[in-house]
CSV table of C-alpha atoms in Angstrom, one decimal:
chain,number,residue,atom,x,y,z
K,1,UNK,CA,0.1,-17.7,4.2
K,2,UNK,CA,3.7,-17.3,5.2
K,3,UNK,CA,5.5,-14.8,3.0
K,4,UNK,CA,4.5,-11.2,2.3
K,5,UNK,CA,5.9,-8.3,0.4
K,6,UNK,CA,5.1,-4.8,1.8
K,7,UNK,CA,6.1,-1.7,0.0
K,8,UNK,CA,6.8,1.6,1.8
K,9,UNK,CA,7.7,0.0,5.2
K,10,UNK,CA,10.1,2.4,6.8
K,11,UNK,CA,7.3,4.4,8.5
K,12,UNK,CA,3.6,4.7,9.0
K,13,UNK,CA,1.1,2.0,8.2
K,14,UNK,CA,3.7,-0.1,6.2
K,15,UNK,CA,6.0,-0.2,9.2
K,16,UNK,CA,3.1,-1.1,11.5
K,17,UNK,CA,1.8,-3.9,9.3
K,18,UNK,CA,5.3,-5.3,8.9
K,19,UNK,CA,5.7,-5.6,12.6
K,20,UNK,CA,2.3,-7.2,13.0
K,21,UNK,CA,2.9,-9.8,10.4
K,22,UNK,CA,6.4,-10.6,11.6
K,23,UNK,CA,5.1,-11.1,15.2
K,24,UNK,CA,2.5,-13.4,13.7
K,25,UNK,CA,5.3,-15.6,12.2
K,26,UNK,CA,5.4,-14.3,8.6
K,27,UNK,CA,8.4,-13.7,6.5
K,28,UNK,CA,8.1,-10.1,5.3
K,29,UNK,CA,10.0,-8.6,2.4
K,30,UNK,CA,9.9,-4.8,2.8
K,31,UNK,CA,11.2,-1.8,0.9
K,32,UNK,CA,11.6,1.9,1.2
K,33,UNK,CA,13.3,4.6,-1.0
K,34,UNK,CA,15.1,5.7,2.2
K,35,UNK,CA,17.6,3.1,2.9
K,36,UNK,CA,18.8,4.7,6.1
K,37,UNK,CA,15.3,5.0,7.5
K,38,UNK,CA,14.6,1.3,6.6
K,39,UNK,CA,17.8,0.1,8.3
K,40,UNK,CA,17.1,2.2,11.3
K,41,UNK,CA,13.8,0.5,12.0
K,42,UNK,CA,15.4,-2.6,13.3
K,43,UNK,CA,12.4,-4.9,12.6
K,44,UNK,CA,13.9,-8.1,13.9
K,45,UNK,CA,13.5,-11.7,12.9
K,46,UNK,CA,11.4,-12.6,9.8
K,47,UNK,CA,11.8,-9.2,8.1
K,48,UNK,CA,14.0,-8.9,5.0
K,49,UNK,CA,14.7,-5.2,4.0
K,50,UNK,CA,15.4,-4.5,0.3
K,51,UNK,CA,16.0,-0.8,-0.1
K,52,UNK,CA,14.9,0.8,-3.4
K,53,UNK,CA,12.3,2.7,-5.3
K,54,UNK,CA,9.2,0.9,-6.2
K,55,UNK,CA,9.0,2.7,-9.5
K,56,UNK,CA,12.3,1.1,-10.5
K,57,UNK,CA,11.9,-2.1,-12.5
K,58,UNK,CA,15.2,-3.7,-11.3
K,59,UNK,CA,14.1,-3.1,-7.7
K,60,UNK,CA,10.6,-4.5,-8.3
K,61,UNK,CA,12.2,-7.7,-9.6
K,62,UNK,CA,14.5,-7.9,-6.6
K,63,UNK,CA,11.5,-7.9,-4.3
K,64,UNK,CA,10.0,-10.8,-6.1
K,65,UNK,CA,13.3,-12.7,-6.2
K,66,UNK,CA,13.7,-12.4,-2.5
K,67,UNK,CA,10.2,-13.5,-1.8
K,68,UNK,CA,10.8,-16.5,-4.1
K,69,UNK,CA,13.6,-17.6,-1.8
K,70,UNK,CA,11.0,-18.2,0.8
K,71,UNK,CA,8.7,-20.1,-1.5
K,72,UNK,CA,7.0,-17.2,-3.2
K,73,UNK,CA,4.7,-14.4,-2.1
K,74,UNK,CA,1.4,-15.3,-0.4
K,75,UNK,CA,0.5,-11.7,0.1
K,76,UNK,CA,1.4,-8.4,-1.7
K,77,UNK,CA,0.7,-5.2,0.1
K,78,UNK,CA,0.9,-2.2,-2.2
K,79,UNK,CA,1.3,0.4,0.5
K,80,UNK,CA,4.0,2.8,-0.9
K,81,UNK,CA,2.5,6.0,-2.1
K,82,UNK,CA,3.1,9.7,-2.4
K,83,UNK,CA,0.7,12.6,-1.7
K,84,UNK,CA,2.0,15.1,-4.2
K,85,UNK,CA,2.5,18.8,-3.4
K,86,UNK,CA,2.0,20.1,0.1
K,87,UNK,CA,-0.2,22.0,0.5
K,88,UNK,CA,-2.2,20.3,-2.2
K,89,UNK,CA,-3.1,22.5,-5.2
K,90,UNK,CA,-6.4,22.8,-7.0
K,91,UNK,CA,-6.6,20.9,-10.3
K,92,UNK,CA,-6.5,24.2,-12.2
K,93,UNK,CA,-3.0,24.8,-10.8
K,94,UNK,CA,-1.7,21.2,-10.5
K,95,UNK,CA,1.8,20.8,-12.0
K,96,UNK,CA,1.4,18.2,-14.7
K,97,UNK,CA,4.9,16.7,-14.2
K,98,UNK,CA,4.2,16.2,-10.5
K,99,UNK,CA,0.8,14.6,-11.4
K,100,UNK,CA,2.7,12.1,-13.6
K,101,UNK,CA,4.9,11.2,-10.6
K,102,UNK,CA,1.9,10.7,-8.3
K,103,UNK,CA,0.4,8.3,-10.9
K,104,UNK,CA,3.7,6.5,-11.4
K,105,UNK,CA,4.0,5.8,-7.7
K,106,UNK,CA,0.4,5.2,-6.7
K,107,UNK,CA,-1.0,3.5,-9.8
K,108,UNK,CA,1.7,2.2,-12.3
K,109,UNK,CA,4.1,0.8,-9.8
K,110,UNK,CA,1.5,-1.2,-7.8
K,111,UNK,CA,0.1,-2.7,-11.0
K,112,UNK,CA,3.5,-3.7,-12.4
K,113,UNK,CA,4.6,-5.2,-9.1
K,114,UNK,CA,1.3,-7.1,-9.0
K,115,UNK,CA,1.9,-8.5,-12.5
K,116,UNK,CA,5.3,-9.8,-11.3
K,117,UNK,CA,3.8,-11.4,-8.2
K,118,UNK,CA,0.8,-13.0,-9.8
K,119,UNK,CA,2.4,-16.3,-10.8
K,120,UNK,CA,3.3,-17.1,-7.2
K,121,UNK,CA,0.0,-15.6,-5.9
K,122,UNK,CA,-2.1,-17.8,-8.2
K,123,UNK,CA,-0.1,-20.9,-7.3
K,124,UNK,CA,-0.4,-20.3,-3.6
K,125,UNK,CA,-3.9,-19.0,-3.5
K,126,UNK,CA,-2.6,-15.7,-2.3
K,127,UNK,CA,-3.9,-12.1,-1.9
K,128,UNK,CA,-3.2,-8.6,-3.1
K,129,UNK,CA,-3.9,-5.8,-0.6
K,130,UNK,CA,-4.0,-2.3,-2.2
K,131,UNK,CA,-4.0,0.6,0.3
K,132,UNK,CA,-6.5,3.2,-0.7
K,133,UNK,CA,-8.4,6.2,0.7
K,134,UNK,CA,-11.8,7.8,1.1
K,135,UNK,CA,-10.3,10.4,-1.3
K,136,UNK,CA,-10.8,7.8,-4.0
K,137,UNK,CA,-14.6,8.0,-3.8
K,138,UNK,CA,-15.2,11.5,-2.3
K,139,UNK,CA,-14.6,14.8,-4.1
K,140,UNK,CA,-12.5,16.7,-1.7
K,141,UNK,CA,-11.3,20.1,-3.0
K,142,UNK,CA,-7.5,20.0,-3.3
K,143,UNK,CA,-7.3,16.2,-3.4
K,144,UNK,CA,-7.5,15.9,-7.2
K,145,UNK,CA,-4.1,14.4,-7.8
K,146,UNK,CA,-3.9,11.9,-4.9
K,147,UNK,CA,-7.6,11.1,-5.0
K,148,UNK,CA,-7.8,10.4,-8.7
K,149,UNK,CA,-4.7,8.2,-8.5
K,150,UNK,CA,-6.3,6.2,-5.7
K,151,UNK,CA,-9.6,6.0,-7.7
K,152,UNK,CA,-7.6,4.5,-10.6
K,153,UNK,CA,-5.9,2.0,-8.2
K,154,UNK,CA,-9.4,1.0,-6.9
K,155,UNK,CA,-10.7,0.4,-10.4
K,156,UNK,CA,-7.6,-1.6,-11.3
K,157,UNK,CA,-8.3,-3.6,-8.2
K,158,UNK,CA,-11.9,-4.3,-9.2
K,159,UNK,CA,-10.9,-5.5,-12.6
K,160,UNK,CA,-8.0,-7.6,-11.2
K,161,UNK,CA,-10.5,-9.2,-8.8
K,162,UNK,CA,-12.8,-10.1,-11.8
K,163,UNK,CA,-9.9,-11.5,-13.8
K,164,UNK,CA,-8.1,-13.5,-11.1
K,165,UNK,CA,-10.5,-15.9,-9.4
K,166,UNK,CA,-7.7,-17.8,-7.7
K,167,UNK,CA,-6.4,-14.7,-5.9
K,168,UNK,CA,-8.1,-12.5,-3.3
K,169,UNK,CA,-7.9,-8.8,-4.2
K,170,UNK,CA,-8.7,-6.3,-1.5
K,171,UNK,CA,-8.6,-2.5,-1.7
K,172,UNK,CA,-8.6,-1.2,1.8
K,173,UNK,CA,-9.3,2.2,3.3
K,174,UNK,CA,-7.4,2.4,6.6
K,175,UNK,CA,-9.0,5.7,7.6
K,176,UNK,CA,-7.1,8.8,8.8
K,177,UNK,CA,-4.0,7.8,10.7
K,178,UNK,CA,-1.3,9.8,12.4
K,179,UNK,CA,1.3,9.5,9.7
K,180,UNK,CA,3.7,11.8,7.9
K,181,UNK,CA,1.6,11.8,4.8
K,182,UNK,CA,-1.4,12.8,6.8
K,183,UNK,CA,0.6,15.7,8.2
K,184,UNK,CA,1.7,16.7,4.7
K,185,UNK,CA,-1.9,16.7,3.7
K,186,UNK,CA,-2.8,19.1,6.5
K,187,UNK,CA,0.4,21.2,6.9
K,188,UNK,CA,0.5,23.2,10.1
K,189,UNK,CA,-2.5,21.5,11.6
K,190,UNK,CA,-2.5,19.4,14.8
K,191,UNK,CA,-3.3,15.8,13.7
K,192,UNK,CA,-2.8,14.3,17.2
K,193,UNK,CA,-6.4,13.3,17.2
K,194,UNK,CA,-5.7,10.7,14.5
K,195,UNK,CA,-5.0,7.1,15.8
K,196,UNK,CA,-1.6,5.6,15.4
K,197,UNK,CA,-1.0,3.2,12.5
K,198,UNK,CA,-0.5,0.4,15.0
K,199,UNK,CA,-4.1,0.7,16.1
K,200,UNK,CA,-5.4,-0.8,12.8
K,201,UNK,CA,-3.0,-3.7,12.6
K,202,UNK,CA,-5.3,-6.2,14.5
K,203,UNK,CA,-8.1,-5.4,12.0
K,204,UNK,CA,-5.8,-6.2,9.1
K,205,UNK,CA,-4.7,-9.5,10.7
K,206,UNK,CA,-8.4,-10.4,11.2
K,207,UNK,CA,-8.9,-9.6,7.5
K,208,UNK,CA,-6.1,-11.9,6.4
K,209,UNK,CA,-7.3,-14.7,8.7
K,210,UNK,CA,-10.9,-14.5,7.5
K,211,UNK,CA,-10.0,-14.2,3.8
K,212,UNK,CA,-13.3,-12.6,2.6
K,213,UNK,CA,-14.2,-12.4,-1.0
K,214,UNK,CA,-12.4,-9.8,-3.1
K,215,UNK,CA,-13.7,-6.3,-2.7
K,216,UNK,CA,-13.3,-2.9,-1.0
K,217,UNK,CA,-12.6,-3.0,2.7
K,218,UNK,CA,-13.2,-0.4,5.3
K,219,UNK,CA,-10.7,-1.3,8.0
K,220,UNK,CA,-12.8,0.2,10.8
K,221,UNK,CA,-15.4,-2.5,10.1
K,222,UNK,CA,-12.9,-5.3,11.0
């Protein structure tokens, strides 16, 4: 495996994974809606930034086109996501238009990008890594929007795994990390007890090296 696409790479876990793969010798095509933040990271050799919104069809095709210049994607990491309102509302009060946006970013965009990447992934025996959350399987009050979107992504991942025997499909829960999204989920709270995103990168690298069968992954177990 030599070429990866990672969405949402200007900060948090996406940024940490990009650095880890680049240091391991991968070519990494990355994106972010915030072009300035993406440019400011200064990833170094092997990282190709393509600023844009993963919900935009033209941008999604651009990510695939860039990966194809390096022989095609061996790995697609669907990391980009949004939490929704902060603080998070109960479902009885959840703004429907906002919920549509949460699903567009967290469910629809990863699926469509995966569809575009599948020809190369099949040919190269590649892998899809969908970032998920324990909120996908636990009923936390206030997490109805984000949690149900991640639950939908997990079910899409399960079905994709059943339909694509030549491609590894993993849906991975990285645990609570010290990220901006985590802070948005708990506004005003001290989240300094959460580990930095970089702390889980070695586990992800072990996962990629081991290439286990498709399935749900708890990163802490790697």
